[in-house]
PDB file of C-alpha atoms in Angstrom:
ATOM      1  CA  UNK U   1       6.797  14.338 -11.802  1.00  0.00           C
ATOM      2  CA  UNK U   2       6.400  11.261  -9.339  1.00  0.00           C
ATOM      3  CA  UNK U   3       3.688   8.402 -10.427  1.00  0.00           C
ATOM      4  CA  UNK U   4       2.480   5.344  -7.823  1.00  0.00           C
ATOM      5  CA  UNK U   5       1.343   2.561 -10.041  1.00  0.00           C
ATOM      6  CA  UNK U   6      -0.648  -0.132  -8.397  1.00  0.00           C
ATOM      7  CA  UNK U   7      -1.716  -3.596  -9.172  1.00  0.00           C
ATOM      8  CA  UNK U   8      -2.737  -6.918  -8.092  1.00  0.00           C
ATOM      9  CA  UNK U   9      -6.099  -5.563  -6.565  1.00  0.00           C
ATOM     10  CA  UNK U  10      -9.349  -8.980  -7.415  1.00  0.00           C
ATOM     11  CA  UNK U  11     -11.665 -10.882  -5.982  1.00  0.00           C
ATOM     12  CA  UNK U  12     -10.777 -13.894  -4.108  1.00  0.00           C
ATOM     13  CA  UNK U  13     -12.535 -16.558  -2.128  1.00  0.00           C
ATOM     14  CA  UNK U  14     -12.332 -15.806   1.545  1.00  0.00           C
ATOM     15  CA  UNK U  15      -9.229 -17.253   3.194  1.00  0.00           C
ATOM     16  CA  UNK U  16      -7.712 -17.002   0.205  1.00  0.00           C
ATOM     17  CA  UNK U  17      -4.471 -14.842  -0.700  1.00  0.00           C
ATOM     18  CA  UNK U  18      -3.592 -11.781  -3.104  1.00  0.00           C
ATOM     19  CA  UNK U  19      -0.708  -9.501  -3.606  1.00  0.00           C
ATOM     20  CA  UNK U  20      -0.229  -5.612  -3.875  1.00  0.00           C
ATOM     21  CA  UNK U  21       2.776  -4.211  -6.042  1.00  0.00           C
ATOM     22  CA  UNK U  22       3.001  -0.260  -6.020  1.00  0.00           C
ATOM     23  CA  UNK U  23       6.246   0.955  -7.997  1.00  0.00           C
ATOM     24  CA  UNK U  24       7.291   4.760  -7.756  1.00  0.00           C
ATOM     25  CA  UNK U  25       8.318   6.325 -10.531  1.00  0.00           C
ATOM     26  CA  UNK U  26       9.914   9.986 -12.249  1.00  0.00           C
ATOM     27  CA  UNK U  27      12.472  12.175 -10.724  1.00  0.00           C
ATOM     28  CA  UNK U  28      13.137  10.035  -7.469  1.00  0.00           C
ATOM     29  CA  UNK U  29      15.751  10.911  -5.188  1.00  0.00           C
ATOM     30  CA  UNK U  30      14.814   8.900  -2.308  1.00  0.00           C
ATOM     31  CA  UNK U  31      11.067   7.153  -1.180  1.00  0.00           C
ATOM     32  CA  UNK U  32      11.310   6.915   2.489  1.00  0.00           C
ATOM     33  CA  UNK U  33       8.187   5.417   3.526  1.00  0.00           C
ATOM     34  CA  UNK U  34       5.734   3.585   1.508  1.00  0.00           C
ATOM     35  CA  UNK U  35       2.557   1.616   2.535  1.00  0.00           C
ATOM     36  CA  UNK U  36      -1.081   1.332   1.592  1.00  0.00           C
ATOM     37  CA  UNK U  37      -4.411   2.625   3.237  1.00  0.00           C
ATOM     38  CA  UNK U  38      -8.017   1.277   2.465  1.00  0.00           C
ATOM     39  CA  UNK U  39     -11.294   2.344   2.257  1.00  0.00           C
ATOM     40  CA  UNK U  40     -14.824   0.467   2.597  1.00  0.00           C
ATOM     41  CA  UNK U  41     -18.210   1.641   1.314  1.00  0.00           C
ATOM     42  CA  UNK U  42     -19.359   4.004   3.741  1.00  0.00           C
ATOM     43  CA  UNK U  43     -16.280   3.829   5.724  1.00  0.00           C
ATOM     44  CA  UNK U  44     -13.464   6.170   6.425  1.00  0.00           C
ATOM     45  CA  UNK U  45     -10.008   5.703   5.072  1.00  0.00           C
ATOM     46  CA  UNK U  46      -7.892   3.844   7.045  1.00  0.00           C
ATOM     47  CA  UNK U  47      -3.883   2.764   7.323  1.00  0.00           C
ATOM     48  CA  UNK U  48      -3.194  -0.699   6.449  1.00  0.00           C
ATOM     49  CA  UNK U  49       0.337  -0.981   6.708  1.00  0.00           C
ATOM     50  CA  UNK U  50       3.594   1.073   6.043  1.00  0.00           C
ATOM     51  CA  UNK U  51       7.120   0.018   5.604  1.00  0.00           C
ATOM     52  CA  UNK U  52      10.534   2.516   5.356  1.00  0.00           C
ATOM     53  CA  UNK U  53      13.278   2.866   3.826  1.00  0.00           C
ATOM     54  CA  UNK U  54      15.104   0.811   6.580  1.00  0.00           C
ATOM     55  CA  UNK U  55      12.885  -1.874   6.557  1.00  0.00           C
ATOM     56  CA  UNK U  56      10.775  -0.807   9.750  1.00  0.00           C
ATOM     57  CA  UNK U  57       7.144  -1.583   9.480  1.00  0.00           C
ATOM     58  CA  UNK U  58       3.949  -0.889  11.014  1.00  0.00           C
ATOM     59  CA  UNK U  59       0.803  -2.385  10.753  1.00  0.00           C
ATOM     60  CA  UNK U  60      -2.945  -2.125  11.374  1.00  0.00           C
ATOM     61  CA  UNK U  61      -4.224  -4.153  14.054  1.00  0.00           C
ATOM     62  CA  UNK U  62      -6.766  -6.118  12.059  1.00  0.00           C
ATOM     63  CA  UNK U  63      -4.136  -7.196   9.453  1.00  0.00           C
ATOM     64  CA  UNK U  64      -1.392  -8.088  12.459  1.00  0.00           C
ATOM     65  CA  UNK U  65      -0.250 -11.754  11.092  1.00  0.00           C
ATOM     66  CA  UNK U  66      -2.258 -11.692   8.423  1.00  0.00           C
ATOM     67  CA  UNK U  67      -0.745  -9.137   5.876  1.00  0.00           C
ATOM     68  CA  UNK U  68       2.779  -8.499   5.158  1.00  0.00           C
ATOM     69  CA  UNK U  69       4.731  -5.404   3.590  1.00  0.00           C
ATOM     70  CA  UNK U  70       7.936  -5.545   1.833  1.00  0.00           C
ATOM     71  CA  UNK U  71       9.960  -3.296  -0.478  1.00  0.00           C
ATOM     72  CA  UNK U  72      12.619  -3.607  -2.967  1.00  0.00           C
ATOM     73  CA  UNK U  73      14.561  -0.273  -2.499  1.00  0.00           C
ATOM     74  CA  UNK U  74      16.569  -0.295  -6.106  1.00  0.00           C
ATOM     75  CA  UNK U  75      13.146  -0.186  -7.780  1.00  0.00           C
ATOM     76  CA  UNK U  76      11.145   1.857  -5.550  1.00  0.00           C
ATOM     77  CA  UNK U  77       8.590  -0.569  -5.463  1.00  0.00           C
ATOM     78  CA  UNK U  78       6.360  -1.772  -2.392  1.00  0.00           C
ATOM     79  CA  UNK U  79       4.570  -5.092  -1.860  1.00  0.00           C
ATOM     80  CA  UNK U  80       1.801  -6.600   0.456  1.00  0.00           C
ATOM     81  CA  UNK U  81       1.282  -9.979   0.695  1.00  0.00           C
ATOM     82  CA  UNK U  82      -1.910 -10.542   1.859  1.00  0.00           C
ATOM     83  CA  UNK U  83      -3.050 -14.265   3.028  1.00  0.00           C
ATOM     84  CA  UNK U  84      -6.142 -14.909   5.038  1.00  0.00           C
ATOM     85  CA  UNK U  85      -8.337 -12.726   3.135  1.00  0.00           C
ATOM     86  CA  UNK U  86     -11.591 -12.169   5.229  1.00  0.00           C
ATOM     87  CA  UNK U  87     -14.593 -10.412   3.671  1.00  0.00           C
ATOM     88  CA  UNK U  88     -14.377  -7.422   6.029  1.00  0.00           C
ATOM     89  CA  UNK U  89     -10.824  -6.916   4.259  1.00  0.00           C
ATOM     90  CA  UNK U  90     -12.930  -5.712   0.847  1.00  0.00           C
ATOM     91  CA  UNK U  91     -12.217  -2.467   0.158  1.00  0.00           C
ATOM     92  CA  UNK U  92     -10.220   0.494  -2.625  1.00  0.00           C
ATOM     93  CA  UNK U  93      -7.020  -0.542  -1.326  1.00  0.00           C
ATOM     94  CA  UNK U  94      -4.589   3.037  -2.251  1.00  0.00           C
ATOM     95  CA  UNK U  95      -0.751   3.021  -2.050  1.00  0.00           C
ATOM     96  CA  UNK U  96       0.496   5.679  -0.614  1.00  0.00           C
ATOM     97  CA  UNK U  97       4.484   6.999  -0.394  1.00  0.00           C
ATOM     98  CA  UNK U  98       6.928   9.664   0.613  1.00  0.00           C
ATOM     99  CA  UNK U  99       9.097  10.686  -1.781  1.00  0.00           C
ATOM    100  CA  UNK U 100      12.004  13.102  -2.188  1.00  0.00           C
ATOM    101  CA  UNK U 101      12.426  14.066  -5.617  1.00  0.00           C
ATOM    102  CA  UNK U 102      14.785  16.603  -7.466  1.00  0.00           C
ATOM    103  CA  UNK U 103      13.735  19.893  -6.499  1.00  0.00           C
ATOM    104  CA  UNK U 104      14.173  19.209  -3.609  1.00  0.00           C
ATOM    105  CA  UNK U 105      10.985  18.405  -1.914  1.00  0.00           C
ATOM    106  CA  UNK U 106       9.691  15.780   0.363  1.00  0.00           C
ATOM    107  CA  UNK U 107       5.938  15.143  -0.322  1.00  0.00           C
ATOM    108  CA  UNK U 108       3.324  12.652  -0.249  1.00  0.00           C
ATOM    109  CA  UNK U 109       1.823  10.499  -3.019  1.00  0.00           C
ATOM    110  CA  UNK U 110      -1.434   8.602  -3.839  1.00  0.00           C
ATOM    111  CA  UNK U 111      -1.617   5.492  -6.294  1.00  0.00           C
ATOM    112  CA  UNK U 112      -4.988   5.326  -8.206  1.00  0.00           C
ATOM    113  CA  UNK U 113      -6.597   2.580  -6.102  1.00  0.00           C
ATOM    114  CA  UNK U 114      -6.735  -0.748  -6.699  1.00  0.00           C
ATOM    115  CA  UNK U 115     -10.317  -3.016  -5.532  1.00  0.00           C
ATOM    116  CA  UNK U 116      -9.703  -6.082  -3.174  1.00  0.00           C
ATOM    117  CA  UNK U 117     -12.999  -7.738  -2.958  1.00  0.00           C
ATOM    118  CA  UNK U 118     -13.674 -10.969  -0.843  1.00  0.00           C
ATOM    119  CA  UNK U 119     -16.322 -13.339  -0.859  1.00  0.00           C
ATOM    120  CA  UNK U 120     -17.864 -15.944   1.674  1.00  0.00           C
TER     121      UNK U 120
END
């Protein structure tokens, strides 16, 4: 009933900049959190950064100053901005949201991944 579609994953030069879109979709009452996690070869999955439905945000260490989230609420849509790409920052980047939907229930979603990969 509720679909995270992500995009804007590619490989970029180190130091250089990409950005993440995930938009929720289907029988969407309310999203209150949204964010993304990533995962390295041979790594375990990990939070990158999270933003609400009030606009609070938290954010992994390693991307502090470096990455930032954003949302536009009427769309249900999610973005990070990422800038000063490093290679350890190559990984299945997966957006990840709670939604309320219809029924009601309050649940948690997984986009398909999208692949940020680096290069020196």
């Amino acid at each position: 009933q509720v679909q995270l579609v992500e995009s804007g994953g590619g490989l970029v030069q180190a130091g250089g900049s990409l950005r993440l879109s995930c938009a929720a979709s289907g029988s969407i009452v309310s999203v209150p959190r949204m964010g993304w996690y990533r995962q390295a070869p041979g790594k375990q999955r990990e939070l990158v950064a999270t933003i609400t439905s009030g606009g609070t945000t938290n954010y992994a260490d390693s991307v502090k100053g470096r990455f930032t989230i954003s949302r536009d609420n009427a769309k249900n849509t999610a973005f990070l901005q990422m800038n000063s790409l490093k290679p350890e920052d190559t990984a299945v980047y997966y957006c990840n949201a709670l939604v309320t939907d219809l029924i009601p229930l309050t649940r948690v979603y997984w986009g398909q991944g999208t692949q940020v990969t680096v290069s020196s």
